[in-house]
Coordinates of C-alpha atoms and ligand atoms in Angstrom, one line a residue:
M3 CA 125.8 163.6 63.0
N4 CA 128.4 163.1 66.0
P5 CA 126.5 164.9 68.8
M6 CA 130.4 165.4 70.1
E7 CA 131.0 167.5 67.4
A8 CA 130.8 170.9 67.2
L9 CA 129.0 172.0 64.4
D10 CA 128.6 175.9 63.5
T11 CA 125.8 177.5 61.4
N12 CA 126.8 175.3 57.9
N13 CA 127.2 172.3 60.0
E14 CA 131.1 172.5 59.7
I15 CA 133.7 170.9 62.5
L16 CA 134.9 174.0 65.0
P17 CA 138.5 173.9 64.9
G18 CA 138.8 174.5 68.7
A19 CA 136.1 171.9 69.4
K20 CA 138.0 169.8 72.4
G21 CA 134.9 166.5 71.1
K22 CA 132.6 165.3 73.4
A23 CA 133.1 167.4 76.5
D24 CA 132.6 170.8 74.3
L25 CA 129.8 171.7 72.6
L26 CA 131.1 175.5 70.8
W27 CA 128.8 177.7 69.0
R28 CA 129.5 180.7 67.1
T29 CA 126.6 183.3 66.8
S30 CA 126.9 183.6 63.3
R31 CA 128.0 182.2 59.4
N32 CA 130.3 185.6 59.4
D33 CA 131.7 184.9 62.5
N34 CA 134.5 183.6 61.0
E35 CA 136.8 183.3 64.2
N36 CA 136.4 180.5 67.0
R37 CA 136.5 182.8 69.9
E38 CA 135.0 182.4 73.7
H39 CA 132.0 182.6 74.6
H40 CA 131.1 184.6 77.0
G41 CA 127.4 185.8 76.1
K42 CA 128.6 188.2 74.2
P43 CA 127.6 188.7 70.2
G44 CA 129.2 187.0 68.4
T45 CA 132.4 185.2 70.3
C46 CA 131.4 181.5 71.5
F47 CA 129.8 181.0 74.2
T48 CA 130.5 178.5 75.9
H49 CA 132.8 174.6 77.1
C50 CA 129.8 173.0 78.6
D51 CA 129.8 169.0 78.7
F52 CA 126.5 167.8 78.4
S53 CA 127.2 164.2 77.6
S54 CA 126.5 162.4 81.0
I55 CA 123.8 165.0 82.1
Y56 CA 120.7 163.6 80.7
S57 CA 117.2 165.4 81.2
K58 CA 116.7 163.6 84.7
D59 CA 118.7 166.0 85.7
L60 CA 117.3 169.0 84.8
L61 CA 114.0 171.0 87.4
P62 CA 112.7 169.3 89.2
D63 CA 115.5 167.2 90.2
P64 CA 116.8 169.6 93.5
A65 CA 120.2 170.1 92.3
G66 CA 118.9 170.6 88.9
E67 CA 118.8 174.7 89.0
E68 CA 122.3 175.1 87.6
P69 CA 122.4 172.5 84.8
T70 CA 119.0 173.7 84.0
N71 CA 120.5 177.1 83.4
R72 CA 123.2 175.5 81.2
F73 CA 121.4 173.5 79.6
L74 CA 118.6 176.8 78.5
Q75 CA 121.1 178.4 77.9
A76 CA 123.4 176.5 75.4
L77 CA 120.2 176.3 73.6
V78 CA 119.6 180.2 73.1
Q79 CA 123.0 180.0 71.8
I80 CA 121.7 177.7 69.0
L81 CA 118.2 179.6 68.6
L82 CA 120.3 182.9 68.5
T83 CA 122.7 181.7 66.0
H84 CA 119.5 179.9 64.5
V85 CA 117.6 184.1 64.7
N86 CA 121.4 185.5 63.3
S87 CA 121.6 183.6 60.2
T88 CA 118.2 183.7 59.1
F89 CA 119.1 187.0 58.8
D90 CA 122.5 187.0 56.7
R91 CA 121.6 187.4 52.9
T92 CA 124.9 184.7 52.2
S93 CA 123.3 182.0 54.5
K94 CA 120.8 179.1 52.6
V95 CA 117.2 180.4 53.3
L96 CA 116.7 175.9 52.4
D97 CA 118.8 173.3 52.8
F98 CA 117.0 170.8 50.7
H99 CA 117.0 166.9 50.9
H100 CA 114.5 164.6 50.0
P101 CA 111.5 163.1 52.4
H102 CA 113.5 159.6 52.2
Q103 CA 117.1 161.4 52.7
L104 CA 115.7 162.8 55.9
K105 CA 114.0 159.3 56.8
E106 CA 116.9 157.2 56.3
G107 CA 119.4 160.1 59.0
L108 CA 121.4 162.6 56.8
E109 CA 125.6 163.4 58.8
G110 CA 123.6 161.3 62.0
F111 CA 120.5 163.4 62.8
S112 CA 117.9 161.3 62.8
L113 CA 114.1 161.2 63.4
E114 CA 113.7 157.6 64.7
L115 CA 112.5 157.8 69.2
P116 CA 115.1 155.4 71.7
D117 CA 114.3 153.1 74.3
R118 CA 116.8 154.7 76.0
P119 CA 117.5 158.3 77.1
E120 CA 119.8 160.4 75.3
N121 CA 122.2 162.4 77.1
L122 CA 121.1 166.4 76.6
E123 CA 124.5 166.8 74.4
Q124 CA 123.0 164.6 71.5
L125 CA 119.1 166.8 71.9
L126 CA 120.3 170.2 72.3
V127 CA 122.9 168.4 68.9
D128 CA 118.7 166.9 67.2
C129 CA 117.2 170.8 68.0
R130 CA 120.3 172.3 66.7
D131 CA 119.7 169.4 62.5
T132 CA 116.5 170.6 62.8
L133 CA 116.6 174.1 62.2
K134 CA 119.5 173.0 59.9
Y135 CA 116.8 170.7 57.7
G136 CA 114.6 173.5 58.0
V137 CA 113.1 176.7 56.5
K138 CA 114.2 179.6 57.2
T139 CA 110.6 181.1 56.7
G140 CA 112.1 184.8 57.9
H141 CA 115.3 185.1 56.4
P142 CA 114.3 188.4 53.5
R143 CA 114.2 185.8 50.4
F144 CA 111.7 183.7 50.9
F145 CA 109.0 184.6 49.1
N146 CA 106.7 181.4 49.2
Q147 CA 103.8 182.5 51.4
L148 CA 101.9 184.2 52.9
S149 CA 103.1 184.2 57.0
S150 CA 106.2 185.2 56.7
G151 CA 109.1 186.8 58.8
L152 CA 110.6 186.1 62.2
D153 CA 109.7 189.3 64.5
I154 CA 111.6 188.8 67.2
I155 CA 109.7 190.2 69.7
G156 CA 106.7 188.1 68.5
M157 CA 109.1 185.2 69.0
A158 CA 110.3 185.9 72.8
G159 CA 106.0 186.2 73.9
E160 CA 106.1 183.0 71.4
W161 CA 109.3 181.8 74.5
L162 CA 107.1 183.3 77.3
T163 CA 103.6 181.3 76.3
S164 CA 105.5 178.1 76.5
A165 CA 107.0 179.0 79.2
A166 CA 103.5 180.2 80.8
N167 CA 102.4 176.7 79.9
T168 CA 98.9 177.1 79.9
N169 CA 94.8 177.0 78.4
I170 CA 93.2 180.1 77.8
F171 CA 89.4 178.5 78.5
T172 CA 89.4 179.6 82.0
F173 CA 90.3 183.3 84.3
E174 CA 90.8 181.0 86.8
I175 CA 94.2 179.7 85.5
S176 CA 94.5 182.4 82.3
P177 CA 94.1 185.8 84.3
V178 CA 95.8 187.9 82.4
F179 CA 96.1 186.2 79.4
I180 CA 92.3 186.2 79.0
L181 CA 92.4 189.8 79.4
M182 CA 94.9 190.8 76.8
E183 CA 92.6 188.3 74.9
E184 CA 89.6 191.4 75.3
V185 CA 92.5 194.0 74.9
L186 CA 92.8 192.7 71.4
L187 CA 89.8 191.1 70.0
K188 CA 88.3 194.6 70.3
K189 CA 91.0 196.8 68.8
L190 CA 90.7 194.9 66.2
R191 CA 86.7 195.1 66.0
E192 CA 87.8 199.0 66.0
K193 CA 90.2 198.0 63.3
V194 CA 86.8 196.8 61.3
G195 CA 84.7 199.6 61.7
W196 CA 82.1 198.1 64.3
P197 CA 81.0 199.5 67.4
P198 CA 84.0 198.6 69.7
V199 CA 81.8 197.6 72.7
E200 CA 79.2 195.3 70.6
G201 CA 81.0 192.6 69.5
D202 CA 82.8 189.1 70.1
G203 CA 85.5 186.6 69.1
V204 CA 88.1 184.1 69.8
F205 CA 91.6 183.6 69.2
C206 CA 91.9 179.8 66.9
P207 CA 94.0 178.4 65.2
G208 CA 94.0 179.4 61.4
G209 CA 92.0 180.9 59.0
S210 CA 90.3 178.0 58.3
M211 CA 89.5 177.7 61.2
S212 CA 88.2 180.5 61.9
N213 CA 86.0 181.1 58.7
L214 CA 85.1 177.6 60.2
Y215 CA 83.5 179.3 62.7
S216 CA 82.0 182.0 60.2
I217 CA 79.7 179.6 58.7
L218 CA 78.3 178.0 61.7
L219 CA 78.0 181.1 63.4
A220 CA 75.8 182.0 60.3
R221 CA 73.6 178.7 60.3
Y222 CA 73.2 179.1 64.2
S223 CA 72.1 182.4 63.6
Y224 CA 68.9 182.3 61.1
F225 CA 68.3 178.5 62.6
P226 CA 69.5 177.7 65.9
E227 CA 67.9 174.3 66.4
V228 CA 71.0 172.8 64.3
K229 CA 72.6 172.8 67.2
M230 CA 70.4 170.3 69.0
H231 CA 68.9 168.4 66.3
G232 CA 70.8 168.8 63.4
M233 CA 70.1 169.0 59.5
A234 CA 67.5 166.8 59.3
V235 CA 65.2 169.6 60.9
I236 CA 66.9 172.5 59.0
P237 CA 65.6 173.4 55.0
R238 CA 68.9 172.8 52.8
L239 CA 71.4 175.6 53.1
A240 CA 73.3 177.7 50.0
L241 CA 76.1 179.5 50.3
F242 CA 78.6 181.5 47.8
T243 CA 82.0 182.6 47.4
S244 CA 83.5 184.0 45.0
E245 CA 86.2 180.8 42.5
H246 CA 88.9 182.5 43.7
S247 CA 88.8 182.5 47.4
H248 CA 90.0 180.2 50.2
Y249 CA 88.8 176.4 50.2
S250 CA 89.1 176.5 53.0
I251 CA 85.4 177.5 52.5
R252 CA 84.2 174.3 50.3
K253 CA 85.9 172.4 53.3
A254 CA 84.4 173.7 56.2
A255 CA 80.5 173.2 54.5
G256 CA 81.6 169.3 54.5
V257 CA 82.8 169.4 57.7
L258 CA 79.4 171.0 58.9
G259 CA 77.3 168.8 57.2
I260 CA 76.2 171.1 54.8
G261 CA 78.2 170.0 51.8
I262 CA 80.4 171.3 49.4
E263 CA 77.3 170.7 46.1
N264 CA 75.3 173.7 48.2
V265 CA 78.8 176.0 48.0
F266 CA 78.2 178.2 44.8
L267 CA 81.8 179.6 43.4
V268 CA 80.5 182.9 42.1
K269 CA 82.6 183.6 38.4
C270 CA 85.2 186.3 38.9
D271 CA 87.0 188.8 36.8
E272 CA 90.3 189.0 35.3
R273 CA 91.1 191.1 38.7
G274 CA 90.0 188.2 40.8
K275 CA 87.2 189.9 41.8
M276 CA 83.8 189.1 42.6
I277 CA 81.3 189.2 39.8
T278 CA 77.9 190.7 42.0
S279 CA 76.1 190.6 39.0
E280 CA 76.3 186.3 39.4
L281 CA 76.4 186.9 42.7
K282 CA 73.1 188.1 42.6
S283 CA 71.3 185.6 39.1
G284 CA 73.1 182.5 41.8
I285 CA 71.0 183.6 44.7
I286 CA 68.2 183.8 42.2
R287 CA 68.9 180.4 40.6
A288 CA 69.5 178.7 43.9
K289 CA 66.3 180.2 45.3
A290 CA 64.3 178.3 42.4
K291 CA 65.7 175.6 43.0
G292 CA 64.3 175.1 46.5
L293 CA 67.5 175.5 48.1
V294 CA 67.6 178.4 50.6
P295 CA 70.8 181.0 50.4
F296 CA 72.3 182.6 53.8
Y297 CA 75.8 183.4 53.5
I298 CA 78.1 184.9 51.5
N299 CA 82.2 184.8 51.9
A300 CA 83.6 187.6 50.6
T301 CA 87.2 187.8 50.4
A302 CA 90.0 190.9 51.0
G303 CA 92.3 189.4 49.8
T304 CA 92.2 186.6 47.2
T305 CA 94.8 183.7 48.1
V306 CA 96.3 184.3 45.1
Y307 CA 95.6 187.3 43.2
G308 CA 95.3 189.0 46.1
A309 CA 92.1 191.1 45.0
F310 CA 89.3 192.3 47.1
D311 CA 86.1 191.7 46.3
P312 CA 83.6 194.4 46.0
L313 CA 82.5 194.6 49.4
N314 CA 80.0 197.1 49.5
E315 CA 78.0 196.3 46.4
I316 CA 78.6 192.3 48.5
A317 CA 76.8 193.7 51.3
E318 CA 74.0 195.1 49.9
I319 CA 73.1 191.9 48.8
C320 CA 73.5 190.3 51.5
E321 CA 70.4 193.6 53.3
R322 CA 68.2 192.8 50.0
H323 CA 68.4 188.5 51.3
G324 CA 68.7 189.5 55.0
L325 CA 71.6 186.9 54.1
W326 CA 74.8 187.0 56.2
M327 CA 78.2 188.5 54.7
H328 CA 81.0 187.3 56.2
V329 CA 84.8 188.4 55.4
D330 CA 87.0 186.8 54.5
A331 CA 90.5 189.2 55.9
A332 CA 93.1 186.3 56.7
W333 CA 95.5 188.8 54.5
G334 CA 94.0 191.3 54.1
G335 CA 93.1 192.5 57.4
G336 CA 96.2 193.4 57.7
L337 CA 96.3 196.5 55.4
L338 CA 93.4 197.7 58.4
M339 CA 96.3 198.6 60.4
S340 CA 97.7 200.9 57.4
R341 CA 96.1 203.8 57.3
K342 CA 97.8 204.3 53.1
H343 CA 96.0 200.8 52.7
A344 CA 92.6 200.5 54.8
G345 CA 90.2 202.2 52.2
K346 CA 90.9 199.1 50.3
L347 CA 88.9 196.7 52.8
Q348 CA 85.6 199.3 52.6
G349 CA 82.4 197.9 53.2
I350 CA 84.1 195.7 55.5
E351 CA 82.7 197.5 58.1
R352 CA 78.7 196.2 57.1
A353 CA 79.8 192.7 58.0
S354 CA 78.8 189.8 60.0
S355 CA 82.2 188.3 61.0
V356 CA 85.2 188.5 59.8
T357 CA 88.0 186.5 59.3
W358 CA 91.8 188.2 60.3
N359 CA 95.0 186.5 60.9
P360 CA 97.2 188.8 62.5
H361 CA 100.2 186.1 61.2
K362 CA 100.0 187.3 57.8
M363 CA 100.7 190.5 56.9
M364 CA 100.6 191.5 60.5
G365 CA 104.3 189.3 60.7
V366 CA 103.0 187.3 64.6
P367 CA 105.0 184.6 64.7
L368 CA 102.3 181.4 63.8
Q369 CA 100.0 180.7 64.9
C370 CA 97.9 184.0 65.4
S371 CA 94.1 184.0 64.1
V372 CA 91.1 184.9 64.5
I373 CA 87.0 185.0 64.7
L374 CA 85.7 188.5 64.6
M375 CA 81.9 189.0 65.2
R376 CA 79.6 191.7 65.0
Q377 CA 77.1 190.6 67.3
K378 CA 78.1 190.0 71.2
G379 CA 76.3 186.5 72.7
L380 CA 76.3 184.6 69.4
L381 CA 79.1 182.4 70.1
Q382 CA 77.8 181.5 73.2
D383 CA 75.1 180.6 72.8
C384 CA 76.2 178.0 69.8
N385 CA 79.0 177.1 71.4
Q386 CA 78.2 176.0 75.2
L387 CA 77.8 173.8 77.0
C388 CA 79.0 174.2 80.3
A389 CA 80.9 171.4 81.3
E390 CA 80.9 171.2 84.5
Y391 CA 84.7 170.1 85.5
L392 CA 85.7 173.7 83.7
F393 CA 82.7 176.0 84.3
Q394 CA 81.5 176.2 87.0
P395 CA 78.9 178.7 87.7
D396 CA 79.7 179.4 91.2
K397 CA 83.2 180.7 91.5
H398 CA 83.7 183.4 93.5
Y399 CA 85.1 185.5 90.3
D400 CA 82.5 187.0 87.0
V401 CA 82.4 184.0 85.4
A402 CA 81.9 185.7 81.6
Y403 CA 85.9 185.5 82.2
D404 CA 85.7 182.0 81.6
T405 CA 85.5 182.3 77.4
G406 CA 86.6 178.4 76.8
D407 CA 82.8 177.5 76.2
K408 CA 82.6 179.8 73.5
S409 CA 85.2 178.0 71.6
I410 CA 85.3 174.8 69.6
Q411 CA 88.1 173.4 71.1
C412 CA 88.4 172.5 74.8
G413 CA 92.0 173.7 75.4
R414 CA 93.2 177.0 73.3
H415 CA 97.0 177.8 72.5
V416 CA 97.8 181.3 73.6
D417 CA 97.4 182.5 71.2
V418 CA 97.3 186.5 72.2
F419 CA 100.4 187.6 73.9
K420 CA 102.8 187.1 71.3
L421 CA 100.3 189.6 69.3
W422 CA 99.5 192.0 72.7
L423 CA 103.3 191.8 73.0
M424 CA 104.7 193.1 69.0
W425 CA 101.3 195.9 69.4
K426 CA 103.5 197.2 72.6
A427 CA 106.2 197.1 70.7
K428 CA 105.5 198.8 67.1
G429 CA 101.6 200.7 67.8
S430 CA 99.4 200.3 65.9
E431 CA 101.9 203.0 63.7
G432 CA 104.9 200.6 63.4
F433 CA 102.3 197.4 61.9
G434 CA 101.1 200.1 59.5
S435 CA 104.7 201.6 58.0
Q436 CA 105.1 197.7 58.0
V437 CA 102.2 196.7 55.5
N438 CA 103.0 199.7 53.4
Q439 CA 107.0 198.5 53.1
C440 CA 106.1 195.3 51.9
L441 CA 103.2 197.1 49.9
E442 CA 105.3 199.4 48.1
N443 CA 108.4 195.7 47.6
A444 CA 105.5 194.7 45.3
D445 CA 104.5 198.0 43.2
Y446 CA 108.5 197.7 43.1
L447 CA 108.2 194.3 41.4
F448 CA 105.3 194.6 39.8
N449 CA 107.2 197.9 38.2
K450 CA 110.0 196.7 37.1
L451 CA 108.8 193.0 35.1
E452 CA 105.9 195.1 33.0
N453 CA 109.2 196.1 31.8
R454 CA 110.7 192.8 30.6
A455 CA 110.4 190.8 28.2
D456 CA 111.5 187.7 29.7
F457 CA 108.4 187.9 32.0
E458 CA 104.4 188.5 31.7
L459 CA 102.6 189.8 34.4
V460 CA 98.7 187.8 35.1
F461 CA 97.3 190.6 35.5
K462 CA 97.7 194.2 33.9
N463 CA 97.1 196.2 37.0
K464 CA 99.0 197.0 40.1
P465 CA 98.6 194.7 42.7
E466 CA 95.8 196.2 45.5
H467 CA 97.8 193.9 48.0
S468 CA 101.5 192.9 47.8
N469 CA 100.9 189.7 45.1
V470 CA 102.3 189.4 41.9
C471 CA 101.6 186.7 39.8
F472 CA 104.0 186.5 37.2
W473 CA 105.2 183.8 34.3
Y474 CA 109.1 183.6 33.7
I475 CA 109.9 183.4 29.5
P476 CA 111.8 181.6 28.6
H477 CA 114.5 182.3 25.3
S478 CA 112.2 178.8 23.2
L479 CA 108.9 180.3 23.9
R480 CA 109.7 184.1 23.4
K481 CA 109.8 183.5 19.7
M482 CA 107.3 180.0 19.4
S483 CA 103.2 181.1 18.5
R484 CA 100.8 181.1 21.4
G485 CA 98.1 178.5 21.7
L486 CA 98.2 174.8 23.7
E487 CA 101.3 173.3 22.5
W488 CA 102.5 176.8 24.4
N489 CA 100.9 176.8 27.6
K490 CA 101.8 173.0 27.4
K491 CA 105.5 174.3 28.2
L492 CA 104.6 177.3 29.6
H493 CA 103.1 175.2 32.2
E494 CA 106.7 173.4 33.2
V495 CA 108.6 176.4 33.4
A496 CA 107.4 177.5 36.8
P497 CA 107.7 173.3 38.6
K498 CA 111.5 173.7 36.8
I499 CA 112.8 176.5 37.6
K500 CA 111.5 175.7 40.9
T501 CA 113.4 173.0 41.7
K502 CA 116.6 174.2 41.1
M503 CA 115.2 176.7 43.2
M504 CA 115.1 175.0 46.5
E505 CA 117.9 172.5 45.3
E506 CA 120.5 175.5 45.3
G507 CA 118.5 177.0 48.4
M508 CA 119.0 180.4 47.9
V509 CA 115.3 182.0 47.4
M510 CA 112.6 180.7 47.7
V511 CA 109.1 181.3 45.6
G512 CA 106.2 179.8 44.9
Y513 CA 104.0 178.9 41.7
Q514 CA 100.6 177.1 41.2
P515 CA 98.1 177.1 38.2
L516 CA 94.1 178.9 38.3
G517 CA 91.9 177.8 36.2
E518 CA 93.0 177.7 32.5
K519 CA 96.3 179.4 33.4
P520 CA 99.2 177.9 33.4
N521 CA 101.6 177.5 36.4
F522 CA 103.0 180.9 37.1
F523 CA 105.2 182.3 39.8
R524 CA 103.5 183.3 43.0
C525 CA 105.5 185.5 44.6
V526 CA 104.2 187.6 48.3
F527 CA 105.9 189.8 50.8
S528 CA 105.0 190.0 54.3
N529 CA 108.0 189.5 55.9
P530 CA 109.2 193.6 57.3
A531 CA 113.2 192.6 56.2
T532 CA 112.5 192.5 52.7
T533 CA 114.4 194.8 50.7
R534 CA 113.9 195.9 46.6
E535 CA 118.0 194.1 46.2
D536 CA 116.2 190.4 47.8
V537 CA 113.6 191.1 44.8
D538 CA 115.6 192.0 41.9
F539 CA 118.3 188.8 43.6
L540 CA 114.8 186.2 43.2
V541 CA 114.4 188.0 39.2
D542 CA 117.6 187.8 38.7
E543 CA 118.1 184.0 40.1
I544 CA 114.6 183.7 37.7
T545 CA 116.1 184.5 34.8
R546 CA 119.9 182.6 35.8
L547 CA 118.0 179.4 36.4
G548 CA 115.4 179.8 33.7
Q549 CA 117.8 180.5 31.5
D550 CA 118.4 177.1 29.2
L551 CA 114.2 175.8 29.2
Ligands
LIG622 N1 95.2 180.2 54.2 C1 96.4 179.8 53.6 C2 97.8 180.4 53.3 C3 98.7 179.7 51.7 C4 99.4 180.5 52.1 O1 100.6 181.0 52.6 O2 99.9 180.7 50.6

């Protein structure tokens, strides 16, 4: 795209644009008239000539304040346009292009990096194009991932975090954020049901990392010598997780040198819950082979089915065998915010550690994930190396607040502020209602599909979380007798529909096979902007796109 041209959110050239000197924006796709804008919603924002202004002209240049203000206001206008179109149901969820098309450069949008600086006008166009060719994960019709939605307060929190641009390892450079982290970790532990004054935790980049921490901590608690001397000085370990659990448990076992083959996948029932009798016999078998079981992961909200493992039964097994109980509540943890649904995690309070991703069900902008520990001090003992250039013991404040040595990272992004700000904005109750609404949408979809001949539900009992898994059965398959051939054909249906869906871009939902089951759709709700009409739209779209298959 030529940076001299001004585009609206559909990348159409606006009639009022005056070439290189002017960039004009409309705030939303519905704002059809090209009006002058002075910061009021729905009107054009500004005439700005950025064509001879470069990044060197911005702050810290002595005369940089005014161009910096104008540049950032122009950028904010682009972001507001994106925000408005995200919530505009007539706008697309995505404008799909293949990797090679994006690499070749679309309408002048080039990913290649120049040797000579580009002016701010070009940078603004690049910003806008980056959003244009991305996916609007906050769109009410984006059902593709566990993390979705665009929380305005959360986004504001992320902007502030970026402006503060600090590292959350020491109190001396992150005094406020470190204390916020303490407040939030305590609050989340309270929700888990642990005594709030004890316990520990750390924000880390995603659920996989949180799960890795849990295995690291469990191993250290039984075999502290491993920190200094490695795996050679400890027995061959075994850990257990369900066949429906997240792959990060196996990955972590590989990363930590425990070995993927020493992760035992426990069978699940039809609903995707761990069968505890299988767990018991698995532990006995592993012991008989000379392995040392030490850790069980129970999942609260599996990735595909949204199933909850029987936490109390698993806790009993852990207590009987002296094993570490971890609960991966990356997805299900959000339900603890809802009085109506928190009971589905009964038994979580018996765990030694918990993974929880506020960036999933609580709608906090990515990333926001925690590992919570029941025992205080273990994180510090396990990970600390006392780097003297950061963690000087003779600082003039209480160095217990230099929490960075608990982490396996050195530099750590501040993920807490957006969650803290959202909590202030909604209260615990606001998060609870959000969760309730998402689960009501899941119920609505489940009930709707239950009564349709052209859809089939993958599991027949009501969703416990907001996952609804289903097949679309095209006309050609409805009368065909079931068997291998039928399964093979059904396996191709979801990918074909998804291809058309992404090319048209009006809605987005994921699919996957699971075990012997051919590809099926998994619809998940975590966006409070989604309504029943959006659910109806999804079902109608799948029907329309799949009717000729
Ligand atoms: N555990 C990562 C999230 C996967 C998903 O969104 O489907």
